[in-house]
Amino acid sequence: MRATAALIAGILATGASAENYLGFNSGSTKADRSAKFKADFEAEFKTAQNLENAPGKFNAVRLYTNIQAYSQDDPIEAFEAAIGTDTKLLLGIWTSGTDSIDKELNALKKAVEKYGDKFTKLVIGMSIGSEDLYRVSETGIINKAGVGAGPDVLIKFINQYKKTFSGTGLANVPVGHVDTWDAWTNGTNKAVIDAVDWVGVDEYPYYENGKGNDIKNAGTLFDRAFNAVAGVVGSKPIWVTETGWPATGEKWDQAQPSVENAKYYWDEVGCRKLFNKVPTFWYNLRDSNPDNTMKFAITENLSTKPLFDLTCPTKFDTPTAAATSGTPAATGSSTGVAAPGSSSTSGTTTAASGNNTTGGSAQSSTSTPAGSGASMGKSLSAAAVGGLALVAGIFALF
Ligand SMILES: *[C@@H]1O[C@H](CO)[C@@H](O)[C@H](O)[C@H]1NC(C)=O
Ligand SMILES: *[C@@H]1O[C@H](CO)[C@@H](O)[C@H](O)[C@H]1NC(C)=O
Ligand SMILES: *[C@@H]1O[C@H](CO)[C@@H](O)[C@H](O)[C@H]1NC(C)=O
Ligand SMILES: *[C@@H]1O[C@H](CO)[C@@H](O)[C@H](O)[C@H]1NC(C)=O
């Protein structure tokens, strides 16, 4: 028994993403655009860890910026709240609309100096940028998604970050980038895949109008996009950095927000595909974007009793991923994944109002809608399949 445990621990230690983190996203401001402070983050992290019937411990959080709102370059107070609640941190650095990430790096340097390894040991990943490639893609431009950045800019900042923190407690933190699935499958962006340790994907079947985005089809749309990314990233681990279904808001093509549908999505995408299988940062525990009429929070007022029962079912409606990706019929169409994503340097998460991934109708400048249709039909690379099988196998042992 002990030998088995040691063996498993050894296997887990060899992979950067062998631990399948569970967490939520957290912007630096609240829904009224006021700053979040330590107590606000603490309340979020405590609720996340104590959610009734959760299928695991949600003790990780994804941040969009290292900078405390209302400050120039002070460390975000989420860091102190994370230290106090033992919450793992996927950090983010905002990289669009700027020639410099010096303020982000300064805030992080101050945190490393001030908190030392109490802080650095909690950092599980660093994302350089969020949906920057989507915003400069054809669809992002048509949709007026806002200022983005191309692969060269991201790679420059990735290198600058690595240089700045080499020889510090953050030196071994795996570096990634977060984007929509079709930004990753766009061959022009391949250099970004090569430059990162893990690939962060934001995936929202809800926003895939024109693709049959009825809730009953959400699991299949999710799998297609996920498999398309798996087909281009080789052995690099995929982290799902944003996904969710709104409980309230307007209908989006066939997609209907409701608590019932949010629960169905939690089951069919979260329980079936992600939780304890893929590092996952659900969208979301708490809404923070006043511009988005769809509300994604799974609970009200940070109550530990969510809007729906988080208990995972044992049977699912969605056809298995193998069947989906292996069936030619399922791979012939294109599907766009819209992303609420984040759209400001303050890291305020703004959910998206992406329409039409092919025609693209302009929404507000803060929206970060769907990725366009990258063509499906890419097969999973053998390495990706092997990696997934290995991870699945390890967890089957527990
Ligand atoms: C592919 O990526 C490049 C660079 O990020 C971008 O300029 C281009 O528009 C993208 N292609 C599409 C079809 O969006
Ligand atoms: C997408 O947009 C195009 C033109 O902007 C429009 O003709 C088409 O009906 C839209 N499709 C959906 C599903 O909204
Ligand atoms: C966006 O799509 C929704 C759902 O299909 C539709 O009702 C709405 O009119 C569209 N908006 C624009 C600007 O095309
Ligand atoms: C959440 O807080 C608001 C404002 O204080 C209140 O109106 C609402 O009833 C609360 N909801 C629940 C479920 O407690």
Tab-separated table of C-alpha atoms and ligand atoms in Angstrom:
chain	number	residue	atom	x	y	z
A	1	MET	CA	0.000	0.000	0.000
A	2	ARG	CA	2.696	2.403	1.029
A	3	ALA	CA	4.813	1.349	-1.916
A	4	THR	CA	1.905	1.978	-4.234
A	5	ALA	CA	1.355	5.423	-2.775
A	6	ALA	CA	5.039	6.263	-3.165
A	7	LEU	CA	5.011	5.023	-6.739
A	8	ILE	CA	1.995	7.146	-7.580
A	9	ALA	CA	3.537	10.166	-5.882
A	10	GLY	CA	6.657	9.616	-7.946
A	11	ILE	CA	4.696	9.439	-11.186
A	12	LEU	CA	2.722	12.531	-10.276
A	13	ALA	CA	5.850	14.483	-9.478
A	14	THR	CA	7.237	13.979	-12.955
A	15	GLY	CA	4.568	15.922	-14.791
A	16	ALA	CA	4.124	19.682	-14.498
A	17	SER	CA	0.373	19.392	-14.653
A	18	ALA	CA	-0.051	15.981	-13.135
A	19	GLU	CA	-2.089	17.654	-10.421
A	20	ASN	CA	-5.537	18.453	-11.694
A	21	TYR	CA	-6.157	21.715	-9.938
A	22	LEU	CA	-9.698	22.838	-9.212
A	23	GLY	CA	-10.400	26.535	-9.006
A	24	PHE	CA	-12.316	29.581	-10.164
A	25	ASN	CA	-11.343	32.816	-11.910
A	26	SER	CA	-11.050	36.030	-9.982
A	27	GLY	CA	-10.820	39.549	-11.389
A	28	SER	CA	-9.277	42.386	-9.452
A	29	THR	CA	-12.529	44.328	-9.169
A	30	LYS	CA	-16.132	43.661	-8.112
A	31	ALA	CA	-19.281	43.937	-10.165
A	32	ASP	CA	-19.586	47.629	-9.269
A	33	ARG	CA	-16.020	48.140	-10.566
A	34	SER	CA	-14.680	48.868	-7.098
A	35	ALA	CA	-11.431	47.231	-6.050
A	36	LYS	CA	-11.287	43.889	-4.323
A	37	PHE	CA	-9.152	43.881	-1.195
A	38	LYS	CA	-7.754	41.124	0.992
A	39	ALA	CA	-11.040	40.480	2.815
A	40	ASP	CA	-12.894	40.158	-0.496
A	41	PHE	CA	-10.447	37.587	-1.834
A	42	GLU	CA	-10.451	35.763	1.491
A	43	ALA	CA	-14.232	35.477	1.406
A	44	GLU	CA	-14.058	34.064	-2.141
A	45	PHE	CA	-11.349	31.551	-1.331
A	46	LYS	CA	-13.118	30.316	1.817
A	47	THR	CA	-16.390	29.870	-0.030
A	48	ALA	CA	-14.630	28.034	-2.861
A	49	GLN	CA	-13.042	25.575	-0.449
A	50	ASN	CA	-16.271	24.906	1.412
A	51	LEU	CA	-18.836	24.541	-1.361
A	52	GLU	CA	-21.460	21.955	-0.479
A	53	ASN	CA	-21.176	18.662	-2.387
A	54	ALA	CA	-18.224	19.879	-4.445
A	55	PRO	CA	-16.598	17.083	-6.483
A	56	GLY	CA	-13.198	18.008	-5.046
A	57	LYS	CA	-11.540	20.855	-3.192
A	58	PHE	CA	-11.651	24.137	-5.101
A	59	ASN	CA	-8.489	25.467	-3.535
A	60	ALA	CA	-6.900	27.139	-6.566
A	61	VAL	CA	-7.629	30.479	-8.191
A	62	ARG	CA	-6.741	32.076	-11.495
A	63	LEU	CA	-5.914	35.800	-11.340
A	64	TYR	CA	-5.639	38.170	-14.311
A	65	THR	CA	-3.109	40.579	-12.893
A	66	ASN	CA	-0.501	40.866	-10.154
A	67	ILE	CA	-1.387	44.497	-9.503
A	68	GLN	CA	-3.730	45.608	-6.729
A	69	ALA	CA	-6.576	47.724	-8.117
A	70	TYR	CA	-6.213	51.442	-7.278
A	71	SER	CA	-2.424	51.057	-7.064
A	72	GLN	CA	0.403	51.581	-9.543
A	73	ASP	CA	2.359	48.420	-8.963
A	74	ASP	CA	1.585	47.068	-5.516
A	75	PRO	CA	1.025	43.308	-5.252
A	76	ILE	CA	-2.625	42.325	-5.476
A	77	GLU	CA	-4.021	41.541	-2.027
A	78	ALA	CA	-5.237	38.190	-3.315
A	79	PHE	CA	-1.703	36.991	-2.548
A	80	GLU	CA	-2.113	37.589	1.195
A	81	ALA	CA	-5.573	36.041	1.144
A	82	ALA	CA	-4.135	32.987	-0.630
A	83	ILE	CA	-1.388	32.621	1.974
A	84	GLY	CA	-4.003	32.846	4.740
A	85	THR	CA	-6.295	30.249	3.173
A	86	ASP	CA	-3.714	27.954	1.546
A	87	THR	CA	-5.053	28.685	-1.939
A	88	LYS	CA	-2.985	27.791	-4.998
A	89	LEU	CA	-2.335	30.592	-7.460
A	90	LEU	CA	-2.401	30.603	-11.241
A	91	LEU	CA	-1.029	34.079	-11.840
A	92	GLY	CA	-1.675	36.245	-14.855
A	93	ILE	CA	0.156	39.119	-16.488
A	94	TRP	CA	-1.770	41.467	-18.749
A	95	THR	CA	0.062	41.826	-22.063
A	96	SER	CA	-2.229	43.671	-24.499
A	97	GLY	CA	-2.101	47.357	-25.312
A	98	THR	CA	1.253	47.845	-23.701
A	99	ASP	CA	4.934	47.974	-24.614
A	100	SER	CA	5.889	47.042	-21.120
A	101	ILE	CA	4.974	44.568	-18.425
A	102	ASP	CA	7.297	46.278	-15.956
A	103	LYS	CA	4.506	47.172	-13.533
A	104	GLU	CA	3.274	43.587	-13.464
A	105	LEU	CA	6.812	42.361	-12.880
A	106	ASN	CA	7.426	44.997	-10.188
A	107	ALA	CA	4.298	43.963	-8.306
A	108	LEU	CA	5.391	40.340	-8.484
A	109	LYS	CA	8.955	41.137	-7.398
A	110	LYS	CA	7.618	43.007	-4.381
A	111	ALA	CA	5.460	40.012	-3.478
A	112	VAL	CA	8.398	37.592	-3.739
A	113	GLU	CA	10.514	39.864	-1.525
A	114	LYS	CA	7.761	40.479	1.001
A	115	TYR	CA	6.267	36.988	1.394
A	116	GLY	CA	9.077	34.712	0.240
A	117	ASP	CA	8.293	31.053	-0.100
A	118	LYS	CA	4.991	31.345	1.786
A	119	PHE	CA	3.890	32.954	-1.475
A	120	THR	CA	6.021	31.267	-4.114
A	121	LYS	CA	5.172	27.738	-2.965
A	122	LEU	CA	1.498	28.470	-3.720
A	123	VAL	CA	2.151	29.577	-7.301
A	124	ILE	CA	1.232	26.716	-9.630
A	125	GLY	CA	1.463	28.565	-12.922
A	126	MET	CA	2.089	31.843	-14.667
A	127	SER	CA	0.025	32.930	-17.648
A	128	ILE	CA	1.628	35.531	-19.842
A	129	GLY	CA	-1.396	37.121	-21.476
A	130	SER	CA	-5.079	36.288	-21.802
A	131	GLU	CA	-6.917	35.994	-25.138
A	132	ASP	CA	-4.482	38.419	-26.808
A	133	LEU	CA	-4.256	36.224	-29.922
A	134	TYR	CA	-8.020	35.948	-30.160
A	135	ARG	CA	-8.367	39.734	-30.113
A	136	VAL	CA	-5.970	40.146	-33.073
A	137	SER	CA	-7.552	37.278	-34.993
A	138	GLU	CA	-9.873	37.966	-37.901
A	139	THR	CA	-12.933	37.277	-35.791
A	140	GLY	CA	-11.662	39.279	-32.856
A	141	ILE	CA	-11.119	42.284	-35.111
A	142	ILE	CA	-14.536	41.943	-36.753
A	143	ASN	CA	-16.100	41.642	-33.319
A	144	LYS	CA	-14.192	44.682	-32.041
A	145	ALA	CA	-12.925	42.533	-29.212
A	146	GLY	CA	-10.415	45.156	-28.156
A	147	VAL	CA	-6.676	45.522	-28.230
A	148	GLY	CA	-4.754	42.292	-28.474
A	149	ALA	CA	-1.210	41.192	-29.133
A	150	GLY	CA	0.447	38.873	-31.626
A	151	PRO	CA	2.796	35.950	-31.048
A	152	ASP	CA	5.971	38.065	-31.203
A	153	VAL	CA	4.805	40.308	-28.396
A	154	LEU	CA	3.782	37.368	-26.225
A	155	ILE	CA	7.085	35.591	-26.750
A	156	LYS	CA	9.023	38.742	-25.923
A	157	PHE	CA	7.103	39.072	-22.645
A	158	ILE	CA	7.438	35.362	-21.838
A	159	ASN	CA	11.201	35.693	-22.187
A	160	GLN	CA	11.292	38.881	-20.151
A	161	TYR	CA	9.290	37.242	-17.364
A	162	LYS	CA	11.557	34.173	-17.328
A	163	LYS	CA	14.709	36.298	-17.232
A	164	THR	CA	13.369	38.461	-14.428
A	165	PHE	CA	12.450	35.533	-12.188
A	166	SER	CA	15.229	33.069	-12.941
A	167	GLY	CA	17.051	32.327	-9.728
A	168	THR	CA	14.008	33.273	-7.602
A	169	GLY	CA	11.407	31.129	-5.897
A	170	LEU	CA	9.328	31.385	-9.066
A	171	ALA	CA	11.994	30.025	-11.399
A	172	ASN	CA	10.403	26.576	-11.678
A	173	VAL	CA	6.805	27.724	-12.036
A	174	PRO	CA	5.453	26.461	-15.376
A	175	VAL	CA	4.739	29.285	-17.802
A	176	GLY	CA	1.694	29.288	-20.057
A	177	HIS	CA	-0.581	31.514	-22.072
A	178	VAL	CA	-4.389	31.565	-22.115
A	179	ASP	CA	-6.403	31.919	-25.306
A	180	THR	CA	-9.458	30.729	-27.182
A	181	TRP	CA	-9.190	27.298	-28.761
A	182	ASP	CA	-8.970	28.534	-32.348
A	183	ALA	CA	-6.128	30.895	-31.485
A	184	TRP	CA	-4.173	27.754	-30.572
A	185	THR	CA	-5.116	25.890	-33.747
A	186	ASN	CA	-4.103	28.881	-35.907
A	187	GLY	CA	-0.727	27.814	-37.310
A	188	THR	CA	0.613	31.376	-37.292
A	189	ASN	CA	0.599	31.211	-33.503
A	190	LYS	CA	2.570	27.965	-33.281
A	191	ALA	CA	5.591	29.738	-31.812
A	192	VAL	CA	3.553	30.491	-28.712
A	193	ILE	CA	2.863	26.780	-28.190
A	194	ASP	CA	6.578	26.157	-28.502
A	195	ALA	CA	7.341	28.889	-25.954
A	196	VAL	CA	5.040	27.695	-23.155
A	197	ASP	CA	5.044	24.812	-20.677
A	198	TRP	CA	1.238	24.461	-20.695
A	199	VAL	CA	-1.592	25.677	-22.887
A	200	GLY	CA	-4.531	27.515	-21.304
A	201	VAL	CA	-7.880	27.283	-23.124
A	202	ASP	CA	-11.045	29.303	-22.581
A	203	GLU	CA	-14.058	27.413	-23.947
A	204	TYR	CA	-17.694	28.515	-23.974
A	205	PRO	CA	-20.117	26.359	-25.999
A	206	TYR	CA	-22.821	28.775	-24.810
A	207	TYR	CA	-21.499	31.458	-27.202
A	208	GLU	CA	-21.256	29.188	-30.213
A	209	ASN	CA	-24.250	30.468	-32.075
A	210	GLY	CA	-24.831	28.928	-35.453
A	211	LYS	CA	-23.295	25.663	-34.212
A	212	GLY	CA	-26.263	24.084	-32.514
A	213	ASN	CA	-25.440	25.491	-29.090
A	214	ASP	CA	-28.430	24.026	-27.308
A	215	ILE	CA	-27.429	22.934	-23.819
A	216	LYS	CA	-27.911	19.298	-24.773
A	217	ASN	CA	-25.133	19.690	-27.346
A	218	ALA	CA	-22.772	21.641	-25.086
A	219	GLY	CA	-20.680	18.650	-24.087
A	220	THR	CA	-20.091	17.684	-27.706
A	221	LEU	CA	-19.156	21.247	-28.727
A	222	PHE	CA	-16.785	21.402	-25.789
A	223	ASP	CA	-15.110	18.124	-26.739
A	224	ARG	CA	-14.612	19.155	-30.348
A	225	ALA	CA	-12.807	22.332	-29.410
A	226	PHE	CA	-10.783	20.597	-26.703
A	227	ASN	CA	-9.747	17.822	-29.074
A	228	ALA	CA	-8.769	20.332	-31.753
A	229	VAL	CA	-6.376	21.974	-29.311
A	230	ALA	CA	-5.070	18.597	-28.141
A	231	GLY	CA	-4.295	17.845	-31.765
A	232	VAL	CA	-1.873	20.763	-32.122
A	233	VAL	CA	-0.128	21.050	-28.763
A	234	GLY	CA	1.860	17.822	-28.849
A	235	SER	CA	2.724	16.717	-25.345
A	236	LYS	CA	2.111	20.117	-23.721
A	237	PRO	CA	-0.542	19.854	-21.011
A	238	ILE	CA	-3.844	21.657	-21.550
A	239	TRP	CA	-5.355	23.617	-18.697
A	240	VAL	CA	-8.970	24.706	-19.047
A	241	THR	CA	-8.727	28.234	-17.733
A	242	GLU	CA	-12.331	29.373	-18.250
A	243	THR	CA	-15.554	27.541	-18.883
A	244	GLY	CA	-19.102	27.727	-17.587
A	245	TRP	CA	-22.748	28.312	-18.511
A	246	PRO	CA	-24.800	31.323	-17.382
A	247	ALA	CA	-27.634	30.885	-14.888
A	248	THR	CA	-29.369	34.073	-16.007
A	249	GLY	CA	-29.286	36.375	-19.020
A	250	GLU	CA	-30.454	36.491	-22.593
A	251	LYS	CA	-30.836	33.558	-24.918
A	252	TRP	CA	-27.889	33.163	-27.289
A	253	ASP	CA	-29.022	31.488	-30.470
A	254	GLN	CA	-30.134	28.104	-29.078
A	255	ALA	CA	-28.353	28.582	-25.768
A	256	GLN	CA	-30.648	29.326	-22.870
A	257	PRO	CA	-29.268	30.561	-19.576
A	258	SER	CA	-30.909	28.952	-16.564
A	259	VAL	CA	-29.930	27.381	-13.296
A	260	GLU	CA	-31.041	24.027	-14.659
A	261	ASN	CA	-28.790	24.405	-17.709
A	262	ALA	CA	-25.889	25.640	-15.597
A	263	LYS	CA	-26.234	22.429	-13.590
A	264	TYR	CA	-26.417	20.328	-16.758
A	265	TYR	CA	-23.231	21.981	-18.047
A	266	TRP	CA	-21.501	21.454	-14.706
A	267	ASP	CA	-22.338	17.759	-14.989
A	268	GLU	CA	-21.688	17.151	-18.681
A	269	VAL	CA	-18.547	19.252	-19.047
A	270	GLY	CA	-17.209	19.678	-15.515
A	271	CYS	CA	-17.945	16.263	-14.026
A	272	ARG	CA	-17.658	14.171	-17.183
A	273	LYS	CA	-14.642	15.781	-18.803
A	274	LEU	CA	-12.703	18.045	-16.468
A	275	PHE	CA	-12.860	17.744	-12.694
A	276	ASN	CA	-9.927	15.741	-11.368
A	277	LYS	CA	-8.900	14.960	-14.954
A	278	VAL	CA	-7.679	18.305	-16.336
A	279	PRO	CA	-6.508	21.400	-14.410
A	280	THR	CA	-9.719	23.454	-14.387
A	281	PHE	CA	-10.639	27.011	-13.488
A	282	TRP	CA	-14.426	27.285	-13.644
A	283	TYR	CA	-16.159	30.507	-14.682
A	284	ASN	CA	-17.265	31.416	-12.092
A	285	LEU	CA	-17.730	31.670	-8.355
A	286	ARG	CA	-18.650	35.352	-8.488
A	287	ASP	CA	-19.546	37.681	-11.327
A	288	SER	CA	-17.396	40.723	-11.785
A	289	ASN	CA	-18.288	42.159	-15.151
A	290	PRO	CA	-21.135	44.655	-14.999
A	291	ASP	CA	-21.228	44.881	-18.803
A	292	ASN	CA	-22.171	41.278	-19.279
A	293	THR	CA	-25.863	40.584	-18.941
A	294	MET	CA	-25.218	36.867	-18.603
A	295	LYS	CA	-24.400	35.878	-15.066
A	296	PHE	CA	-22.124	32.899	-14.619
A	297	ALA	CA	-21.758	32.766	-10.826
A	298	ILE	CA	-22.635	29.345	-9.419
A	299	THR	CA	-23.633	30.828	-6.084
A	300	GLU	CA	-25.176	34.013	-4.761
A	301	ASN	CA	-23.408	36.358	-2.341
A	302	LEU	CA	-20.606	33.848	-1.882
A	303	SER	CA	-22.864	31.400	-0.131
A	304	THR	CA	-21.357	27.913	0.277
A	305	LYS	CA	-24.765	26.578	-0.807
A	306	PRO	CA	-24.638	26.969	-4.606
A	307	LEU	CA	-27.543	27.684	-6.963
A	308	PHE	CA	-27.609	23.990	-7.838
A	309	ASP	CA	-26.376	20.736	-6.360
A	310	LEU	CA	-22.706	20.287	-7.283
A	311	THR	CA	-22.847	16.519	-6.809
A	312	CYS	CA	-21.546	14.772	-9.908
A	313	PRO	CA	-23.756	12.174	-11.564
A	314	THR	CA	-22.391	8.763	-12.484
A	315	LYS	CA	-23.916	8.671	-15.962
A	316	PHE	CA	-23.675	11.263	-18.720
A	317	ASP	CA	-25.596	12.119	-21.877
A	318	THR	CA	-22.645	13.313	-23.955
A	319	PRO	CA	-21.109	10.655	-26.217
A	320	THR	CA	-17.635	9.744	-25.057
A	321	ALA	CA	-14.770	11.836	-26.372
A	322	ALA	CA	-13.313	8.862	-28.205
A	323	ALA	CA	-16.537	8.286	-30.078
A	324	THR	CA	-16.891	11.977	-30.852
A	325	SER	CA	-13.398	12.571	-32.138
A	326	GLY	CA	-13.191	9.284	-33.926
A	327	THR	CA	-16.325	9.808	-35.950
A	328	PRO	CA	-15.687	11.613	-39.196
A	329	ALA	CA	-19.199	13.044	-39.161
A	330	ALA	CA	-18.450	14.824	-35.954
A	331	THR	CA	-15.281	16.410	-37.214
A	332	GLY	CA	-16.387	17.969	-40.442
A	333	SER	CA	-17.865	21.175	-39.147
A	334	SER	CA	-16.233	24.110	-37.591
A	335	THR	CA	-17.093	25.445	-34.240
A	336	GLY	CA	-16.197	28.677	-32.613
A	337	VAL	CA	-15.676	29.069	-28.968
A	338	ALA	CA	-16.564	32.318	-27.483
A	339	ALA	CA	-14.828	33.483	-24.479
A	340	PRO	CA	-15.834	35.796	-21.765
A	341	GLY	CA	-12.196	36.274	-21.148
A	342	SER	CA	-10.726	39.315	-19.599
A	343	SER	CA	-10.538	42.637	-21.220
A	344	SER	CA	-8.801	45.173	-19.141
A	345	THR	CA	-5.521	45.767	-17.494
A	346	SER	CA	-7.261	45.647	-14.180
A	347	GLY	CA	-8.033	42.076	-14.925
A	348	THR	CA	-11.725	42.634	-14.762
A	349	THR	CA	-13.288	39.648	-16.273
A	350	THR	CA	-15.688	40.609	-18.938
A	351	ALA	CA	-17.907	38.142	-20.321
A	352	ALA	CA	-18.451	38.140	-23.727
A	353	SER	CA	-21.115	38.896	-26.025
A	354	GLY	CA	-19.782	37.267	-29.021
A	355	ASN	CA	-22.137	36.734	-31.800
A	356	ASN	CA	-21.703	34.964	-34.860
A	357	THR	CA	-18.388	33.460	-35.274
A	358	THR	CA	-18.494	33.549	-39.020
A	359	GLY	CA	-20.191	36.788	-39.901
A	360	GLY	CA	-19.257	38.381	-36.666
A	361	SER	CA	-21.442	41.120	-35.397
A	362	ALA	CA	-19.815	43.809	-33.445
A	363	GLN	CA	-20.631	43.948	-29.819
A	364	SER	CA	-19.426	46.367	-27.248
A	365	SER	CA	-15.740	47.012	-27.202
A	366	THR	CA	-15.417	45.128	-23.974
A	367	SER	CA	-16.747	41.924	-25.334
A	368	THR	CA	-14.504	39.089	-26.229
A	369	PRO	CA	-16.643	36.809	-28.258
A	370	ALA	CA	-16.190	33.660	-29.992
A	371	GLY	CA	-13.243	32.367	-31.666
A	372	SER	CA	-13.922	31.713	-35.253
A	373	GLY	CA	-14.384	28.398	-36.767
A	374	ALA	CA	-11.149	26.618	-37.029
A	375	SER	CA	-11.753	23.552	-39.019
A	376	MET	CA	-12.165	20.386	-37.170
A	377	GLY	CA	-10.988	17.068	-38.302
A	378	LYS	CA	-7.611	17.243	-36.701
A	379	SER	CA	-6.841	14.036	-35.055
A	380	LEU	CA	-5.393	13.808	-31.613
A	381	SER	CA	-1.685	13.411	-31.682
A	382	ALA	CA	-0.439	10.134	-30.359
A	383	ALA	CA	1.440	12.004	-27.659
A	384	ALA	CA	-1.695	13.774	-26.524
A	385	VAL	CA	-3.650	10.560	-26.406
A	386	GLY	CA	-0.859	8.856	-24.525
A	387	GLY	CA	-0.599	11.720	-22.065
A	388	LEU	CA	-4.310	11.739	-21.395
A	389	ALA	CA	-4.382	7.994	-20.995
A	390	LEU	CA	-1.493	8.133	-18.547
A	391	VAL	CA	-3.177	10.771	-16.420
A	392	ALA	CA	-6.486	8.941	-16.539
A	393	GLY	CA	-4.760	5.738	-15.589
A	394	ILE	CA	-3.042	7.277	-12.622
A	395	PHE	CA	-6.249	8.712	-11.285
A	396	ALA	CA	-8.044	5.455	-11.776
A	397	LEU	CA	-5.649	4.046	-9.187
A	398	PHE	CA	-6.922	6.313	-6.424
B	1	LIG	C1	-3.975	33.712	-37.139
B	1	LIG	O1	-3.069	34.342	-36.247
B	1	LIG	C2	-2.484	35.533	-36.743
B	1	LIG	C3	-1.477	36.002	-35.705
B	1	LIG	O2	-1.989	35.972	-34.391
B	1	LIG	C4	-3.555	36.554	-37.007
B	1	LIG	O3	-2.980	37.729	-37.532
B	1	LIG	C5	-4.539	35.980	-37.994
B	1	LIG	O4	-5.596	36.885	-38.221
B	1	LIG	C6	-5.099	34.681	-37.472
B	1	LIG	N1	-5.971	34.067	-38.467
B	1	LIG	C7	-7.304	34.072	-38.361
B	1	LIG	C8	-8.045	33.354	-39.433
B	1	LIG	O5	-7.888	34.628	-37.462
B	2	LIG	C1	-24.171	35.755	-38.390
B	2	LIG	O1	-23.929	37.023	-38.951
B	2	LIG	C2	-24.290	37.096	-40.303
B	2	LIG	C3	-23.871	38.455	-40.849
B	2	LIG	O2	-23.380	39.291	-39.855
B	2	LIG	C4	-25.786	36.842	-40.435
B	2	LIG	O3	-26.141	36.882	-41.786
B	2	LIG	C5	-26.098	35.467	-39.857
B	2	LIG	O4	-27.485	35.264	-39.865
B	2	LIG	C6	-25.622	35.365	-38.438
B	2	LIG	N1	-25.831	34.015	-37.935
B	2	LIG	C7	-26.204	33.749	-36.685
B	2	LIG	C8	-26.374	32.322	-36.335
B	2	LIG	O5	-26.393	34.617	-35.829
B	3	LIG	C1	-26.514	37.885	-31.792
B	3	LIG	O1	-27.060	36.601	-31.746
B	3	LIG	C2	-28.290	36.544	-31.077
B	3	LIG	C3	-28.695	35.089	-30.989
B	3	LIG	O2	-28.573	34.466	-32.227
B	3	LIG	C4	-29.303	37.406	-31.824
B	3	LIG	O3	-30.534	37.390	-31.162
B	3	LIG	C5	-28.797	38.824	-31.868
B	3	LIG	O4	-29.659	39.614	-32.652
B	3	LIG	C6	-27.422	38.871	-32.487
B	3	LIG	N1	-26.873	40.198	-32.396
B	3	LIG	C7	-26.371	40.815	-33.448
B	3	LIG	C8	-25.809	42.153	-33.203
B	3	LIG	O5	-26.310	40.281	-34.545
B	4	LIG	C1	-27.670	38.594	-1.874
B	4	LIG	O1	-27.454	39.935	-1.448
B	4	LIG	C2	-28.389	40.854	-1.962
B	4	LIG	C3	-27.938	42.243	-1.538
B	4	LIG	O2	-27.608	42.279	-0.198
B	4	LIG	C4	-29.776	40.501	-1.482
B	4	LIG	O3	-30.719	41.382	-2.022
B	4	LIG	C5	-30.115	39.078	-1.898
B	4	LIG	O4	-31.349	38.706	-1.375
B	4	LIG	C6	-29.055	38.111	-1.412
B	4	LIG	N1	-29.336	36.783	-1.936
B	4	LIG	C7	-29.370	35.701	-1.149
B	4	LIG	C8	-29.690	34.405	-1.816
B	4	LIG	O5	-29.107	35.740	0.048
